[in-house]
Coordinates of C-alpha atoms in Angstrom, one line a residue:
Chain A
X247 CA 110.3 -91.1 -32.1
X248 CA 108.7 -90.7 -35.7
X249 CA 107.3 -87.5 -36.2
X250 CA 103.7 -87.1 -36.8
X251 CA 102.1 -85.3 -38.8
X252 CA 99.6 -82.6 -37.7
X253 CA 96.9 -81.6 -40.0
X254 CA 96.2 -77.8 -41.1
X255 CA 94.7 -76.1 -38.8
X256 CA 91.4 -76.0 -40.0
X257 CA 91.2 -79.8 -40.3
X258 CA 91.6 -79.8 -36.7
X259 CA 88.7 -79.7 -34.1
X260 CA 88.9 -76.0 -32.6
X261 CA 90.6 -75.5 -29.2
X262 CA 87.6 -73.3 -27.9
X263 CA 84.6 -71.6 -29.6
X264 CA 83.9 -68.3 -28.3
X265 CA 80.7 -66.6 -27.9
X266 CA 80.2 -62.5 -26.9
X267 CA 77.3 -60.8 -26.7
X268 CA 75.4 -58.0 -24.6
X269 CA 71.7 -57.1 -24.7
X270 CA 69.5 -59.8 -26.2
X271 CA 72.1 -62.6 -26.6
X272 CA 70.7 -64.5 -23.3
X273 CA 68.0 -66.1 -25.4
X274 CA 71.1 -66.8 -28.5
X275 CA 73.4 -68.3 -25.6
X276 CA 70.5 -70.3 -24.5
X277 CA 69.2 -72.0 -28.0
X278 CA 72.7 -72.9 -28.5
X279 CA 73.2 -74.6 -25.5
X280 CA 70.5 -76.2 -25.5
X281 CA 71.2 -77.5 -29.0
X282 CA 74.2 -79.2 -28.2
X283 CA 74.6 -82.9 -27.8
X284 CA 75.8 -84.0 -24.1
X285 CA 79.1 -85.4 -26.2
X286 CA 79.7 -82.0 -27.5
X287 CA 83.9 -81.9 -27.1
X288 CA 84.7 -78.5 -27.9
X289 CA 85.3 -76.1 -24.7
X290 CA 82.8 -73.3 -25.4
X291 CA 83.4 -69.6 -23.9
X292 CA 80.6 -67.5 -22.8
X293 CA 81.0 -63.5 -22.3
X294 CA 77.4 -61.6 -22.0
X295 CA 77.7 -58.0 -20.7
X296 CA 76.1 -58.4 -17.3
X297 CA 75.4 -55.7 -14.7
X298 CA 78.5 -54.8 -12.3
X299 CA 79.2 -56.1 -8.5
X300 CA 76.4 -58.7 -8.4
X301 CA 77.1 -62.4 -9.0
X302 CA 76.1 -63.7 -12.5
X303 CA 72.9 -65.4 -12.4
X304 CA 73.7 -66.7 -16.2
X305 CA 74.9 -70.2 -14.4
X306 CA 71.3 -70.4 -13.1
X307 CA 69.6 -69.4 -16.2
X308 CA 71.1 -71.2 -18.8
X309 CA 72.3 -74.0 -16.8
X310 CA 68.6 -76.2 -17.2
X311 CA 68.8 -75.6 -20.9
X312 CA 72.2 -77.0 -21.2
X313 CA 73.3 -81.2 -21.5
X314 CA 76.9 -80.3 -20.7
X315 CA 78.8 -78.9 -17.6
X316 CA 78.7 -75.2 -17.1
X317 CA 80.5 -73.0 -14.4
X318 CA 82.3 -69.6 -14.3
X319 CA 86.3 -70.5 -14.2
X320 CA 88.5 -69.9 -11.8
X321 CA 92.0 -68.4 -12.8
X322 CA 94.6 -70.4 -14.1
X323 CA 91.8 -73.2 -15.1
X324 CA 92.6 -75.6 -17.6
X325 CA 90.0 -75.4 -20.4
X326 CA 88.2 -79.0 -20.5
X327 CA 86.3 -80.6 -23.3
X328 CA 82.5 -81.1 -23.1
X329 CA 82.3 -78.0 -20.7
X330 CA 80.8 -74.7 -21.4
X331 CA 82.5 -71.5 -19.1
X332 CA 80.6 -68.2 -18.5
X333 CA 83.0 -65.2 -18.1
X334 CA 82.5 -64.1 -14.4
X335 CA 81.2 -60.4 -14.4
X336 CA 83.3 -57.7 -13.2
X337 CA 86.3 -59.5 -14.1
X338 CA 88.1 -59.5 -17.9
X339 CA 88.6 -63.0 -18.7
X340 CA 91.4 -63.8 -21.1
X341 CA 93.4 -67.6 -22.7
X342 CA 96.9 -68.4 -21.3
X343 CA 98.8 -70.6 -23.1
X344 CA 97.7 -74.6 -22.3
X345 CA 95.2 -73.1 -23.1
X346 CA 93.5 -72.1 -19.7
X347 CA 91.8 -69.0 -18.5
X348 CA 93.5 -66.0 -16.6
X349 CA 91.1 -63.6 -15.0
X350 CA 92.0 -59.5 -14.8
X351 CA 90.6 -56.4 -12.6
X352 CA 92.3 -54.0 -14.8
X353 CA 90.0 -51.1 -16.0
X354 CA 86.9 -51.7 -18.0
X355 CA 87.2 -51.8 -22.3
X356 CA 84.6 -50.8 -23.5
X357 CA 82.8 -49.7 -20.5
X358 CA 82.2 -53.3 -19.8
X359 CA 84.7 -55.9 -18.2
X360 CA 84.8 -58.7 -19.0
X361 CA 85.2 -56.7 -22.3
X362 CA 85.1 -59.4 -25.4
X363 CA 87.5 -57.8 -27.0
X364 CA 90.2 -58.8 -24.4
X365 CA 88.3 -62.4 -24.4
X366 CA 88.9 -62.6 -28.2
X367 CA 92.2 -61.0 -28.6
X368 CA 93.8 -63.3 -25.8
X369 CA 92.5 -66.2 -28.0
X370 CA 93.6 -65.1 -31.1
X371 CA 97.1 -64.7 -29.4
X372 CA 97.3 -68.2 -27.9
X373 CA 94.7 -70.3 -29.9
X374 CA 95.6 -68.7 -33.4
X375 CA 93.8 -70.7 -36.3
X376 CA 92.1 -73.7 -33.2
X377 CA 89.4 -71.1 -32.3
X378 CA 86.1 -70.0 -33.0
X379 CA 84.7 -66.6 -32.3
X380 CA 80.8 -65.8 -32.1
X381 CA 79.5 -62.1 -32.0
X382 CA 75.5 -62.0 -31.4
X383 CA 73.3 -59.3 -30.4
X384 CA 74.3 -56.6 -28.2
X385 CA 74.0 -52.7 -28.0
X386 CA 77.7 -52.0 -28.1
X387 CA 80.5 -52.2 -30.1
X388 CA 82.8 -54.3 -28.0
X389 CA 83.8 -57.5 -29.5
X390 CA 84.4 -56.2 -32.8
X391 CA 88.7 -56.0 -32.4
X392 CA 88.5 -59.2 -30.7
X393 CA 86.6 -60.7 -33.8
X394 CA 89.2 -59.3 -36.2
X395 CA 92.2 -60.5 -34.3
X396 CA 90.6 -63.9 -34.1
X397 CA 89.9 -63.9 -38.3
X398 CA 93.5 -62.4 -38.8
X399 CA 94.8 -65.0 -36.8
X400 CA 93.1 -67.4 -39.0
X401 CA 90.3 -68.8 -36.7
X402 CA 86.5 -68.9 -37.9
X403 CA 84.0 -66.2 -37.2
X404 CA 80.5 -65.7 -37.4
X405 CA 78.1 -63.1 -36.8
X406 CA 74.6 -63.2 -36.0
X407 CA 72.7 -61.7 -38.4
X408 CA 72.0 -57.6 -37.1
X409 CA 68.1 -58.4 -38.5
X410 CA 67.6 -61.2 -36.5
X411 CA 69.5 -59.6 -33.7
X412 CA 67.3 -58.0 -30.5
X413 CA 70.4 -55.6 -30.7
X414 CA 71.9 -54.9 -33.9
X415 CA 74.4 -52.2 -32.8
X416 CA 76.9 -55.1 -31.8
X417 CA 76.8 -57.7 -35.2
X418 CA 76.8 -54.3 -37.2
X419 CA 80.0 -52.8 -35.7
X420 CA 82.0 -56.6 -36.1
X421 CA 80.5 -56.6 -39.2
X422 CA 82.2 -53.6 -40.7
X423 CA 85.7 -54.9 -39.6
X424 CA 85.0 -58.9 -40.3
X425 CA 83.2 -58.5 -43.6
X426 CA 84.1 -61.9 -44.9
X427 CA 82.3 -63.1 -41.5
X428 CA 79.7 -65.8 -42.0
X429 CA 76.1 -64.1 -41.1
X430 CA 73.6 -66.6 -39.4
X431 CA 70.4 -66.1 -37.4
X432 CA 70.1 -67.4 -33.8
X433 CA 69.3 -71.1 -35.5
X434 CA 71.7 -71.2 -38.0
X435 CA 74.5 -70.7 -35.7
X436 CA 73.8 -73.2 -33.2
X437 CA 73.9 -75.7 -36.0
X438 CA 77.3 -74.1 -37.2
X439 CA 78.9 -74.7 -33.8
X440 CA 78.0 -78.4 -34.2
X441 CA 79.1 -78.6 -37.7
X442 CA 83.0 -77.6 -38.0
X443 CA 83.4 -79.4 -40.9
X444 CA 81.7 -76.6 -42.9
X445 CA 83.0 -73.9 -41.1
X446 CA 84.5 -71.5 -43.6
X447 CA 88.4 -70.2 -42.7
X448 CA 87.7 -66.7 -43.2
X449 CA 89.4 -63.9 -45.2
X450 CA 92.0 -64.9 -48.0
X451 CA 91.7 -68.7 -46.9
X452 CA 88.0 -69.0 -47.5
X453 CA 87.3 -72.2 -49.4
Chain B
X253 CA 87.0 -51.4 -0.1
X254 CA 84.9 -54.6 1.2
X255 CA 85.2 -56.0 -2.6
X256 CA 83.1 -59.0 -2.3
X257 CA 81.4 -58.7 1.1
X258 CA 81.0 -61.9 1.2
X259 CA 84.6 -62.9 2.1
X260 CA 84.6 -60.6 4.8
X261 CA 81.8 -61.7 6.3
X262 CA 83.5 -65.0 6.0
X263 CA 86.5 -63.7 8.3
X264 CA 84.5 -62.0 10.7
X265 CA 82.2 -64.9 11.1
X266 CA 84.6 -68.1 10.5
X267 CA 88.6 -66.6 11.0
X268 CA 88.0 -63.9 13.4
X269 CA 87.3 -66.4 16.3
X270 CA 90.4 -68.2 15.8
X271 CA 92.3 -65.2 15.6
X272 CA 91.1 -64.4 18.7
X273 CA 92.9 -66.6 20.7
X274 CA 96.4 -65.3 19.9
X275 CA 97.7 -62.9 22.2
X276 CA 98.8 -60.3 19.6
X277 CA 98.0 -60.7 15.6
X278 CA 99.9 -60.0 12.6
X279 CA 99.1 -59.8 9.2
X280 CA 99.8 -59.3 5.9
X281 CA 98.4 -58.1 2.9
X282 CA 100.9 -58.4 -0.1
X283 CA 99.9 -56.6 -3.1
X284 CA 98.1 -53.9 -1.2
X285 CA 97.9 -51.6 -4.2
X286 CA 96.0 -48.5 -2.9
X287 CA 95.2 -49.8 0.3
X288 CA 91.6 -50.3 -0.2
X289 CA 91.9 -54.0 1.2
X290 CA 94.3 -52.7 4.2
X291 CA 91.3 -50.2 5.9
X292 CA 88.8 -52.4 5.0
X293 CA 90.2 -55.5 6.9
X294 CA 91.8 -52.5 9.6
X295 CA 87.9 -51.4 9.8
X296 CA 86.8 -55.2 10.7
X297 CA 89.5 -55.8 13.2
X298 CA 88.8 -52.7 15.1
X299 CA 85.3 -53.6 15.2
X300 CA 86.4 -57.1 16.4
X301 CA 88.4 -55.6 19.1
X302 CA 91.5 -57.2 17.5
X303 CA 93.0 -54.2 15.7
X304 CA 94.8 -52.4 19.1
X305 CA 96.9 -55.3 19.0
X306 CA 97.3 -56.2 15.5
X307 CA 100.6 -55.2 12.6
X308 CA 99.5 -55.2 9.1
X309 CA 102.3 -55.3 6.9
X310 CA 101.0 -53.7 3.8
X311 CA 103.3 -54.6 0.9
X312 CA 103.4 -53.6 -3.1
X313 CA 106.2 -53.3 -5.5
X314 CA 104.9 -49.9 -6.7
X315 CA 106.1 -46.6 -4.4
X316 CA 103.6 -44.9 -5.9
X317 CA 100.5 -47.0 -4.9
X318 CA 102.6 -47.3 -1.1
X319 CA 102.1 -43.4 -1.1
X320 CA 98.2 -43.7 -1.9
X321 CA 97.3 -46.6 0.7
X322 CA 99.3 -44.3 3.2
X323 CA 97.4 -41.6 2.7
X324 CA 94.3 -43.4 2.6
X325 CA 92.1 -40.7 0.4
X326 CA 89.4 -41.9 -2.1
X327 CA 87.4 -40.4 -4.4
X328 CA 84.3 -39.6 -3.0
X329 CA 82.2 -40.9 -5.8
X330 CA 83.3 -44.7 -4.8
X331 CA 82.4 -44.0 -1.0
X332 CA 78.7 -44.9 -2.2
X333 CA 79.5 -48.4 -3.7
X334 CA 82.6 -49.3 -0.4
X335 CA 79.1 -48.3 2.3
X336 CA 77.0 -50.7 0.7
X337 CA 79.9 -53.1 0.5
X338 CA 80.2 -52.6 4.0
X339 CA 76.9 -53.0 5.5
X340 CA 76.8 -56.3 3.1
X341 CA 80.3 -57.4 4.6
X342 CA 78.6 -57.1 8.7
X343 CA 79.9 -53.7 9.2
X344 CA 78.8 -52.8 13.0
X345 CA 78.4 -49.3 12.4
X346 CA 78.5 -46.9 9.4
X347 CA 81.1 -46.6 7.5
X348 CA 80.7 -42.9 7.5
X349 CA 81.9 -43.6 11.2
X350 CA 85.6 -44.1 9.6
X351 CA 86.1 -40.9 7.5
X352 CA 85.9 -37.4 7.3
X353 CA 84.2 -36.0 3.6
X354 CA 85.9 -32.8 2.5
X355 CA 87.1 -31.6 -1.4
X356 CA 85.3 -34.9 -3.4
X357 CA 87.0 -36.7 -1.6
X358 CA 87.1 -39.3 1.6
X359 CA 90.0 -39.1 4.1
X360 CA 90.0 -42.3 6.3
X361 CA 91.0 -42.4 10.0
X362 CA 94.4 -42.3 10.4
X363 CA 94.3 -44.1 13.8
X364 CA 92.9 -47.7 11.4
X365 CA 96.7 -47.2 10.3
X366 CA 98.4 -46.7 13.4
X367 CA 99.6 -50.3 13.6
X368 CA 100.1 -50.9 9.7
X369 CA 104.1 -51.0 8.5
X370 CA 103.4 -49.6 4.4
X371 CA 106.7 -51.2 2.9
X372 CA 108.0 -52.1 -0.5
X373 CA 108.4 -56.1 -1.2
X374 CA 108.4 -57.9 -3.9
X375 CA 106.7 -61.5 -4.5
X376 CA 108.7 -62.4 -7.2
X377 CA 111.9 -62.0 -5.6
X378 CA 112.1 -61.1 -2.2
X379 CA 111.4 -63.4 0.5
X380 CA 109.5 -64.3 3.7
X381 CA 109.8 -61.3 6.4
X382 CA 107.8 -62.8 9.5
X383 CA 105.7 -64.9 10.8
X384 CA 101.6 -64.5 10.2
X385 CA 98.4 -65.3 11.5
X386 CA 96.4 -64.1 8.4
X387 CA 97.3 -63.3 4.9
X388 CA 95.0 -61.7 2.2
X389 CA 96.2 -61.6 -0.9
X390 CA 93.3 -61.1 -3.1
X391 CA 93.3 -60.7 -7.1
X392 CA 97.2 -59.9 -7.3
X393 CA 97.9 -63.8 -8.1
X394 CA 95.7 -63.3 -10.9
X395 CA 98.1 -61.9 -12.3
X396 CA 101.2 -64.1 -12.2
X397 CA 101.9 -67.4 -14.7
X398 CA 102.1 -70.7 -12.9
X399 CA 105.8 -70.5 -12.0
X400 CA 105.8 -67.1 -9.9
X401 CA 102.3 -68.1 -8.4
X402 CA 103.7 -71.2 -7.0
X403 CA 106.8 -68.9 -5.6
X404 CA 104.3 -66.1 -4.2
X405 CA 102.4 -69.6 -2.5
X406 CA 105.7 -70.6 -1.2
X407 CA 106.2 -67.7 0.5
X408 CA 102.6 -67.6 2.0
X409 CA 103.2 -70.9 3.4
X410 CA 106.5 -70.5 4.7
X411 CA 105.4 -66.8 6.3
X412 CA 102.1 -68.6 7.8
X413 CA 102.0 -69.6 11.3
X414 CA 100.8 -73.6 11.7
X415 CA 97.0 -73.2 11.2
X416 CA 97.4 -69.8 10.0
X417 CA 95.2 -68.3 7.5
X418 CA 95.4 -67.2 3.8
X419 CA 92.5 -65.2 1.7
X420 CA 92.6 -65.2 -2.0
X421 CA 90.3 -63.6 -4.2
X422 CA 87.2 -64.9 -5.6
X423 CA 88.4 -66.5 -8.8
X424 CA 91.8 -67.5 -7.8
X425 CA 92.1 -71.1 -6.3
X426 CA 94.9 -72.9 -4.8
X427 CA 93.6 -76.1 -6.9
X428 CA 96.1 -75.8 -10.0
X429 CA 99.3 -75.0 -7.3
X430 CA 101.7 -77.3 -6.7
X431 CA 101.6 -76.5 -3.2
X432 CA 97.4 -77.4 -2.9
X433 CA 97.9 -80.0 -0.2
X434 CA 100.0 -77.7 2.4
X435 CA 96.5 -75.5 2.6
X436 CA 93.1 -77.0 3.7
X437 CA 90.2 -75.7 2.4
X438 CA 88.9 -73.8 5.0
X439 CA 86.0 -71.5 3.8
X440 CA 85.5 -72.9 0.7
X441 CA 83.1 -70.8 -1.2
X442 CA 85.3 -67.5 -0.2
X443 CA 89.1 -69.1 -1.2
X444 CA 89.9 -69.0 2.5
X445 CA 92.8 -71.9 3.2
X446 CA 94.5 -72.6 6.4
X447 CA 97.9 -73.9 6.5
X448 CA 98.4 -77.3 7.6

C-alpha cells in the first residue's frame, strides 16, 4: 500500500469540540447550537453543571434550538459526526480511544460530576492536537486543568469572555492557566466553532 | 441504595412477575461494591414475597468492600436521599421499616441478608459459578474496555438461565457488545435484557 500522507494536526478537522460550563452557559450552549448548520460534521461535547439525582432536562431545552441530533451517550458510544452529546448529570463523562465516550461514578471533582476537568483531560489524553475545548460562564473553577491539558496537548481553546459572562468566576479561573486562550463573547464563539480554519493553535504554536 | 428508582420499579413491575413463577430464585449481583444494590433489590424481594426463597450471590474483587456490604452499615446522612429513592422505586412500606438508626449511622436488617452468599469473584478472570434467574450488574461495566466487557457479558450469558434476566446501569448498553443479539431488549428505557 502507498503510504499517505496525513496533514498537521491543525490542518485537520477536530475529532470533537468540547464545551463546559456551569451557571449561565445554558443560554451560550443554546446560541451555539442553534447557530450551527444541519451539515455541521464535528461531534460536539456538552458538560453544564446540573443539579444531582434528577434527569437532565438539557435534551429538552436545547434540543428545539438545535438542527443536529442531540442525546446524552451511553458508555462505550462511538462519537458520530453531525451529533451534539450532553454529559449525563451525576455521572463524569470521559473519551476512550476510537474516540468514544466512557462514563464514571467515581467521586465528584470539583464538587460537581461530570466534573469538565475529567471531560477535558480524557480528551486531551486521547484526542491530543484533533480537539477543541470551550470554557463559558460558570461560578466555579472546574474546567480550568482540563483546558490546560487540552492547550498543552496542542488542541485549540477558547474562553468566553468573563465580561460577557453571566458568571465570570469560571472564564477567569481558565483564564489565568490558558492565557494564550482566544477570548470571545457568546457570538463570537459560535462563529469560531464553525470556522476552524481560523482557529488559532495555542501556546508556542500560535500562528 | 434504589440508585435510579426507576429501574427498580421496572423489576418490580415488569421482571418480578416472571420471577415469580420459578419455584426458588437465584441471583446475582457481581460488582456489589458496598452492598448498597444487594439490600436494596433484598428489600424489593421481600416485599414481593420472593426473598424467603431466593440466594443472592454478592460478588466483588475487593475484601474490603465484601466486609462493608456484610455489615450493611451506612452513613446516616445518605439514609435521607436512599428513603426518597425508595418511595420513588414502589417501596411498600418505609424504609425506616428495614433499619435500626444509632451512632450516625444506619444498621440494616440482618435477616434481608440471610439468604445472600458475600464472596470474592472476579469478572476478568474467574468464571461462571451457577445458574441465574436475575443478574444486576449496574455501573461496574462502565468501567471495563471493550475486550473485558464482552468477557464479563459472556459470563452473564453463560450464568443466565433461558429467558433469564440481566440489569445494567443506566448509561451502559449492550448495543456496542459483540454479544447484543444473545439478549433482547426487554425493558428498554431501564437496560433490562433477557437472554434468549
Amino acid at each position: 500500500m502507498m503510504a499517505t500522507l496525513t496533514p498537521p494536526a491543525e490542518h485537520q478537522a477536530p475529532a470533537a469540540i468540547l464545551v463546559g460550563g456551569s451557571a449561565g452557559a445554558i443560554e451560550v450552549v443554546a446560541l451555539l447550537l442553534g447557530a450551527l448548520p444541519v451539515d455541521f460534521a464535528t461531534p460536539i461535547v456538552v458538560l453544564v453543571h446540573l443539579p444531582r439525582n434528577r434527569p437532565s432536562a438539557l435534551a429538552a431545552a436545547l434540543g428545539g434550538k438545535c438542527k443536529l441530533a442531540l442525546r446524552e451517550p451511553l458508555d462505550k458510544e462511538p462519537l458520530a459526526p453531525s451529533t451534539v452529546y450532553l454529559a449525563p448529570s451525576n455521572y463524569h463523562l470521559l473519551i476512550d480511544p476510537g474516540p468514544s465516550f466512557a462514563l464514571s461514578v467515581d467521586e465528584p471533582v470539583n464538587f460537581s460530576r461530570p466534573s469538565i476537568d475529567v471531560l477535558f483531560q480524557s480528551a486531551a489524553d486521547v484526542l491530543g492536537p484533533r480537539c477543541a475545548g470551550i470554557i463559558v460562564s460558570g461560578a466555579n473553577p472546574d474546567g480550568a486543568r482540563g483546558l490546560q491539558a487540552i492547550q498543552v496537548a496542542g488542541g485549540r481553546v477558547a474562553i468566553q469572555d468573563p465580561d460577557d459572562a453571566a458568571q465570570a468566576a469560571m472564564p477567569e479561573a481558565a483564564l489565568a492557566l490558558c492565557p494564550n486562550a482566544q477570548v470571545l463573547s457568546a457570538e463570537e464563539i459560535s462563529q469560531w466553532v464553525q470556522q476552524p480554519c481560523t482557529w488559532q493553535t495555542s501556546g508556542k504554536g500560535a500562528r | 441504595m434504589f440508585r435510579d428508582p426507576s429501574f427498580y420499579r421496572a423489576l418490580r413491575e415488569k421482571v418480578v412477575p416472571y420471577l415469580r413463577t420459578y419455584p426458588s430464585l437465584k441471583v446475582w449481583i457481581p460488582g456489589c461494591a458496598t452492598g448498597e444494590e444487594v439490600y436494596s433489590l433484598a428489600i424489593l424481594l421481600r416485599e414481593e414475597g420472593l426473598l424467603d426463597h431466593t440466594l443472592i450471590y454478592a460478588t466483588d474483587i475487593y475484601p474490603e468492600a465484601l466486609r462493608k456490604a456484610e455489615a450493611g452499615i451506612y452513613q446516616l446522612e445518605r439514609i435521607a436521599d436512599f428513603s426518597k429513592a425508595y418511595c420513588e422505586a414502589g417501596g411498600r412500606a418505609s424504609l425506616s421499616d428495614y433499619y435500626t438508626a444509632g451512632y450516625n449511622a444506619a444498621v440494616f436488617d440482618k435477616s434481608l441478608r440471610a439468604g445472600v452468599l458475600f464472596s470474592d469473584h472476579s469478572l476478568a478472570t474467574d468464571s461462571v459459578f451457577a445458574e441465574v434467574q436475575l443478574i444486576t450488574c449496574r455501573n461496574v461495566l462502565i468501567y471495563f474496555d471493550r475486550v473485558l466487557q464482552d468477557r464479563a457479558v459472556s459470563l452473564f450469558r453463560d450464568s443466565l438461565c433461558r429467558k433469564g434476566f440481566l440489569g445494567l446501569g443506566a448509561k451502559e448498553t449492550l448495543t456496542f457488545s459483540i454479544h447484543a443479539a444473545e439478549f433482547a431488549e426487554f425493558v428498554r428505557d431501564e437496560k433490562i435484557y433477557q437472554r434468549r
